[in-house]
Amino acid sequence: GAVVSQHPSRVICKSGTSVKIECRSLDFQATTMFWYRQFPKQSLMLMATSNEGSKATYEQGVEKDKFLINHASLTLSTLTVTSAHPEDSSFYICSPRPSGGYNEQFFGPGTRLTVL
Amino acid sequence: GQNIDQPTEMTATEGAIVQINCTYQTSGFNGLFWYQQHAGEAPTFLSYNVLDGLEEKGRFSSFLSRSKGYSYLLLKELQMKDSASYLCAVRFSGGYNKLIFGAGTRLAVHP
């Protein structure tokens, strides 16, 4: 199967700081990247979708100026949580879709963000 | 709109069979996925259905009826390690073929 990495796996930061999360597809190219977040005991909520080289499309209720997405290459996408607050504490998971198109959608291992 | 429903919790006995149902209402259906997720981990792929019928993969099977907006995941010969959340997700054909998840079903397997 496809290999997806996320870094960091876990981060603790102070309120007001920014945190960058990297997502890499290690053995395939991904034209499209999905970013999800998951609060405790809840399901995955889609935050935004991005295509390589273009601006991300955000889901309703997700602030695009707070969650900055960069999809600069076919193997790397980043999500930056700007001016993080405790309510942003969550599990963030990326999901790159292979450029060739597959029936399976792969997920990264996730990043646990805790904002103090 | 998009609406995906599945039971919140289920319990079952080791060695038994359990069926987890999922119903959805959507425009632009383009496939249904089932994922397993253990606490604190990312979801892992179990099955994919885009045509009506049953897909079997070892102890896991998944069924889809597009006309009824209905799917189920069948787990046979349950093991303790099957205790996890099971997520039903629907892919929508509009835009980027995004995948939207149901709330998930927490399955507890007891000895």
Short mmCIF file of C-alpha atoms in Angstrom, two decimals:
data_model
loop_
_atom_site.label_atom_id
_atom_site.label_comp_id
_atom_site.label_asym_id
_atom_site.label_seq_id
_atom_site.Cartn_x
_atom_site.Cartn_y
_atom_site.Cartn_z
CA GLY A 1 0.00 0.00 0.00
CA ALA A 2 0.92 3.68 -0.23
CA VAL A 3 3.08 5.26 2.45
CA VAL A 4 2.12 8.62 3.92
CA SER A 5 4.06 10.42 6.63
CA GLN A 6 3.11 13.32 8.85
CA HIS A 7 5.40 15.43 10.95
CA PRO A 8 5.30 16.07 13.80
CA SER A 9 3.28 13.21 15.22
CA ARG A 10 2.62 15.14 18.38
CA VAL A 11 3.04 18.81 19.29
CA ILE A 12 2.29 20.91 22.32
CA CYS A 13 2.35 24.66 21.95
CA LYS A 14 1.35 27.81 23.78
CA SER A 15 -1.76 29.73 22.88
CA GLY A 16 -1.08 32.34 20.21
CA THR A 17 1.73 30.51 18.47
CA SER A 18 1.63 28.95 15.01
CA VAL A 19 2.18 25.31 14.23
CA LYS A 20 3.09 23.78 10.89
CA ILE A 21 2.18 20.20 10.05
CA GLU A 22 3.82 18.46 7.10
CA CYS A 23 2.30 15.66 5.08
CA ARG A 24 4.36 13.67 2.60
CA SER A 25 3.40 10.91 0.19
CA LEU A 26 6.54 8.82 0.11
CA ASP A 27 5.98 6.45 -2.79
CA PHE A 28 3.37 8.14 -4.95
CA GLN A 29 2.44 11.53 -6.29
CA ALA A 30 -0.69 13.24 -5.05
CA THR A 31 -2.44 15.87 -7.10
CA THR A 32 -5.12 16.34 -4.48
CA MET A 33 -4.71 16.61 -0.73
CA PHE A 34 -7.45 16.46 1.87
CA TRP A 35 -6.99 17.71 5.43
CA TYR A 36 -9.20 16.41 8.21
CA ARG A 37 -9.41 17.01 11.91
CA GLN A 38 -10.91 14.82 14.58
CA PHE A 39 -12.00 15.88 18.04
CA PRO A 40 -12.17 13.27 20.83
CA LYS A 41 -14.85 10.66 20.31
CA GLN A 42 -15.95 12.28 17.07
CA SER A 43 -15.48 11.33 13.46
CA LEU A 44 -13.18 12.87 10.88
CA MET A 45 -14.30 16.29 9.66
CA LEU A 46 -13.04 17.49 6.30
CA MET A 47 -11.39 20.88 6.65
CA ALA A 48 -10.15 21.65 3.17
CA THR A 49 -9.14 20.24 -0.17
CA SER A 50 -6.19 21.41 -2.22
CA ASN A 51 -4.81 20.69 -5.63
CA GLU A 52 -1.10 21.02 -6.28
CA GLY A 53 -0.25 24.53 -7.29
CA SER A 54 -3.64 26.08 -6.59
CA LYS A 55 -5.50 27.56 -3.67
CA ALA A 56 -7.26 25.32 -1.20
CA THR A 57 -11.03 24.98 -1.02
CA TYR A 58 -12.28 25.19 2.55
CA GLU A 59 -15.35 23.54 4.03
CA GLN A 60 -18.03 25.67 5.56
CA GLY A 61 -17.07 26.93 8.99
CA VAL A 62 -13.32 26.48 8.51
CA GLU A 63 -11.39 29.76 8.57
CA LYS A 64 -9.00 29.93 5.65
CA ASP A 65 -6.90 32.63 7.27
CA LYS A 66 -6.41 30.51 10.35
CA PHE A 67 -5.65 27.20 8.67
CA LEU A 68 -3.15 27.91 5.92
CA ILE A 69 -2.62 25.14 3.41
CA ASN A 70 0.28 24.95 1.00
CA HIS A 71 0.40 22.22 -1.61
CA ALA A 72 3.57 23.19 -3.38
CA SER A 73 4.53 19.82 -4.80
CA LEU A 74 3.01 16.47 -5.67
CA THR A 75 4.56 14.85 -2.60
CA LEU A 76 4.32 17.55 0.07
CA SER A 77 1.53 19.55 1.62
CA THR A 78 1.57 21.63 4.79
CA LEU A 79 -1.13 22.81 7.14
CA THR A 80 -0.28 25.76 9.37
CA VAL A 81 -2.50 26.51 12.34
CA THR A 82 -1.97 30.21 12.95
CA SER A 83 -2.43 31.85 16.34
CA ALA A 84 -3.49 28.55 17.85
CA HIS A 85 -5.96 28.47 20.72
CA PRO A 86 -6.97 25.64 23.05
CA GLU A 87 -10.08 24.95 20.98
CA ASP A 88 -7.79 24.08 18.05
CA SER A 89 -6.45 21.12 20.01
CA SER A 90 -7.31 18.14 17.87
CA PHE A 91 -6.02 15.26 15.81
CA TYR A 92 -5.12 16.47 12.31
CA ILE A 93 -4.93 13.90 9.52
CA CYS A 94 -3.90 14.39 5.91
CA SER A 95 -5.14 12.28 3.04
CA PRO A 96 -3.31 12.49 -0.27
CA ARG A 97 -5.03 11.14 -3.35
CA PRO A 98 -2.75 9.50 -5.91
CA SER A 99 -2.50 11.33 -9.20
CA GLY A 100 -3.32 8.20 -11.16
CA GLY A 101 -6.54 7.72 -9.24
CA TYR A 102 -7.21 4.79 -6.96
CA ASN A 103 -10.28 3.40 -5.29
CA GLU A 104 -8.58 3.51 -1.92
CA GLN A 105 -7.98 6.82 -0.18
CA PHE A 106 -4.87 6.82 1.99
CA PHE A 107 -4.36 8.60 5.28
CA GLY A 108 -1.36 9.88 7.12
CA PRO A 109 -0.72 8.70 10.69
CA GLY A 110 -2.05 11.97 12.11
CA THR A 111 -0.71 14.81 14.24
CA ARG A 112 -1.94 15.33 17.77
CA LEU A 113 -1.98 19.06 18.53
CA THR A 114 -2.39 20.29 22.09
CA VAL A 115 -2.63 24.02 22.65
CA LEU A 116 -2.08 25.16 26.22
CA GLY B 1 -26.90 18.01 1.18
CA GLN B 2 -24.88 15.20 2.64
CA ASN B 3 -26.10 13.03 5.48
CA ILE B 4 -24.51 9.80 6.67
CA ASP B 5 -25.96 7.80 9.56
CA GLN B 6 -24.60 4.84 11.46
CA PRO B 7 -25.20 3.51 14.98
CA THR B 8 -23.11 5.10 17.69
CA GLU B 9 -22.18 1.97 19.59
CA MET B 10 -22.46 -1.79 19.27
CA THR B 11 -21.33 -4.72 21.36
CA ALA B 12 -20.69 -8.28 20.30
CA THR B 13 -19.17 -11.50 21.56
CA GLU B 14 -15.85 -12.96 20.49
CA GLY B 15 -16.35 -15.46 17.67
CA ALA B 16 -19.71 -14.04 16.65
CA ILE B 17 -20.81 -12.06 13.59
CA VAL B 18 -21.75 -8.40 13.68
CA GLN B 19 -23.31 -6.18 11.04
CA ILE B 20 -22.79 -2.42 11.10
CA ASN B 21 -25.26 -0.47 9.00
CA CYS B 22 -24.78 2.84 7.24
CA THR B 23 -27.39 4.91 5.44
CA TYR B 24 -26.67 7.99 3.39
CA GLN B 25 -28.44 10.72 1.50
CA THR B 26 -26.47 12.58 -1.07
CA SER B 27 -26.35 13.96 -4.54
CA GLY B 28 -23.49 12.75 -6.67
CA PHE B 29 -22.58 9.41 -5.10
CA ASN B 30 -19.22 8.05 -6.22
CA GLY B 31 -18.39 5.21 -3.89
CA LEU B 32 -18.61 4.13 -0.27
CA PHE B 33 -15.71 3.24 1.99
CA TRP B 34 -15.40 1.49 5.31
CA TYR B 35 -12.49 2.23 7.63
CA GLN B 36 -11.38 0.86 10.97
CA GLN B 37 -9.91 3.23 13.52
CA HIS B 38 -8.32 2.43 16.85
CA ALA B 39 -8.14 5.17 19.44
CA GLY B 40 -5.38 7.67 18.74
CA GLU B 41 -4.57 6.22 15.33
CA ALA B 42 -5.41 7.12 11.76
CA PRO B 43 -8.14 5.16 9.99
CA THR B 44 -7.16 2.07 8.03
CA PHE B 45 -8.93 1.04 4.85
CA LEU B 46 -11.25 -1.97 5.00
CA SER B 47 -13.41 -1.93 1.89
CA TYR B 48 -14.74 0.02 -1.06
CA ASN B 49 -18.05 -0.37 -2.91
CA VAL B 50 -19.16 1.60 -5.92
CA LEU B 51 -21.54 -0.92 -7.52
CA ASP B 52 -24.42 -2.73 -5.85
CA GLY B 53 -23.64 -6.00 -4.19
CA LEU B 54 -21.34 -7.68 -1.77
CA GLU B 55 -17.57 -7.35 -1.59
CA GLU B 56 -15.84 -9.99 0.49
CA LYS B 57 -12.34 -9.72 1.91
CA GLY B 58 -11.45 -12.37 4.45
CA ARG B 59 -13.41 -11.89 7.67
CA PHE B 60 -14.83 -8.59 6.43
CA SER B 61 -17.56 -8.08 3.85
CA SER B 62 -19.30 -4.93 2.71
CA PHE B 63 -22.60 -4.54 0.91
CA LEU B 64 -24.02 -1.64 -1.04
CA SER B 65 -27.47 -0.77 -2.36
CA ARG B 66 -27.33 2.54 -4.19
CA SER B 67 -31.09 2.72 -4.74
CA LYS B 68 -31.68 2.45 -1.00
CA GLY B 69 -28.71 4.58 0.05
CA TYR B 70 -27.63 1.73 2.27
CA SER B 71 -24.48 -0.17 3.10
CA TYR B 72 -23.36 -2.57 5.77
CA LEU B 73 -20.07 -3.93 7.02
CA LEU B 74 -20.12 -7.54 8.15
CA LEU B 75 -17.45 -8.80 10.50
CA LYS B 76 -17.19 -12.55 11.01
CA GLU B 77 -15.37 -14.62 13.62
CA LEU B 78 -14.95 -11.59 15.80
CA GLN B 79 -11.71 -11.18 17.69
CA MET B 80 -10.92 -8.97 20.65
CA LYS B 81 -8.65 -6.87 18.43
CA ASP B 82 -11.69 -5.95 16.32
CA SER B 83 -12.79 -3.62 19.12
CA ALA B 84 -12.48 -0.25 17.39
CA SER B 85 -14.48 2.45 15.67
CA TYR B 86 -15.80 1.68 12.21
CA LEU B 87 -16.27 4.63 9.91
CA CYS B 88 -18.56 4.72 6.92
CA ALA B 89 -17.47 7.31 4.35
CA VAL B 90 -19.10 8.42 1.12
CA ARG B 91 -17.28 9.90 -1.83
CA PHE B 92 -19.06 12.63 -3.72
CA SER B 93 -18.58 13.08 -7.43
CA GLY B 94 -18.69 16.86 -7.40
CA GLY B 95 -15.56 18.97 -7.16
CA TYR B 96 -12.60 17.02 -5.94
CA ASN B 97 -14.40 13.76 -5.18
CA LYS B 98 -14.10 14.48 -1.50
CA LEU B 99 -14.68 11.82 1.11
CA ILE B 100 -17.17 12.62 3.88
CA PHE B 101 -17.33 10.49 7.01
CA GLY B 102 -20.19 9.35 9.15
CA ALA B 103 -19.94 9.73 12.91
CA GLY B 104 -18.52 6.24 13.32
CA THR B 105 -19.67 3.15 15.22
CA ARG B 106 -17.73 2.11 18.31
CA LEU B 107 -17.67 -1.68 18.47
CA ALA B 108 -16.81 -3.45 21.72
CA VAL B 109 -16.02 -7.16 21.48
CA HIS B 110 -16.40 -9.10 24.71
CA PRO B 111 -15.03 -12.55 25.59
#
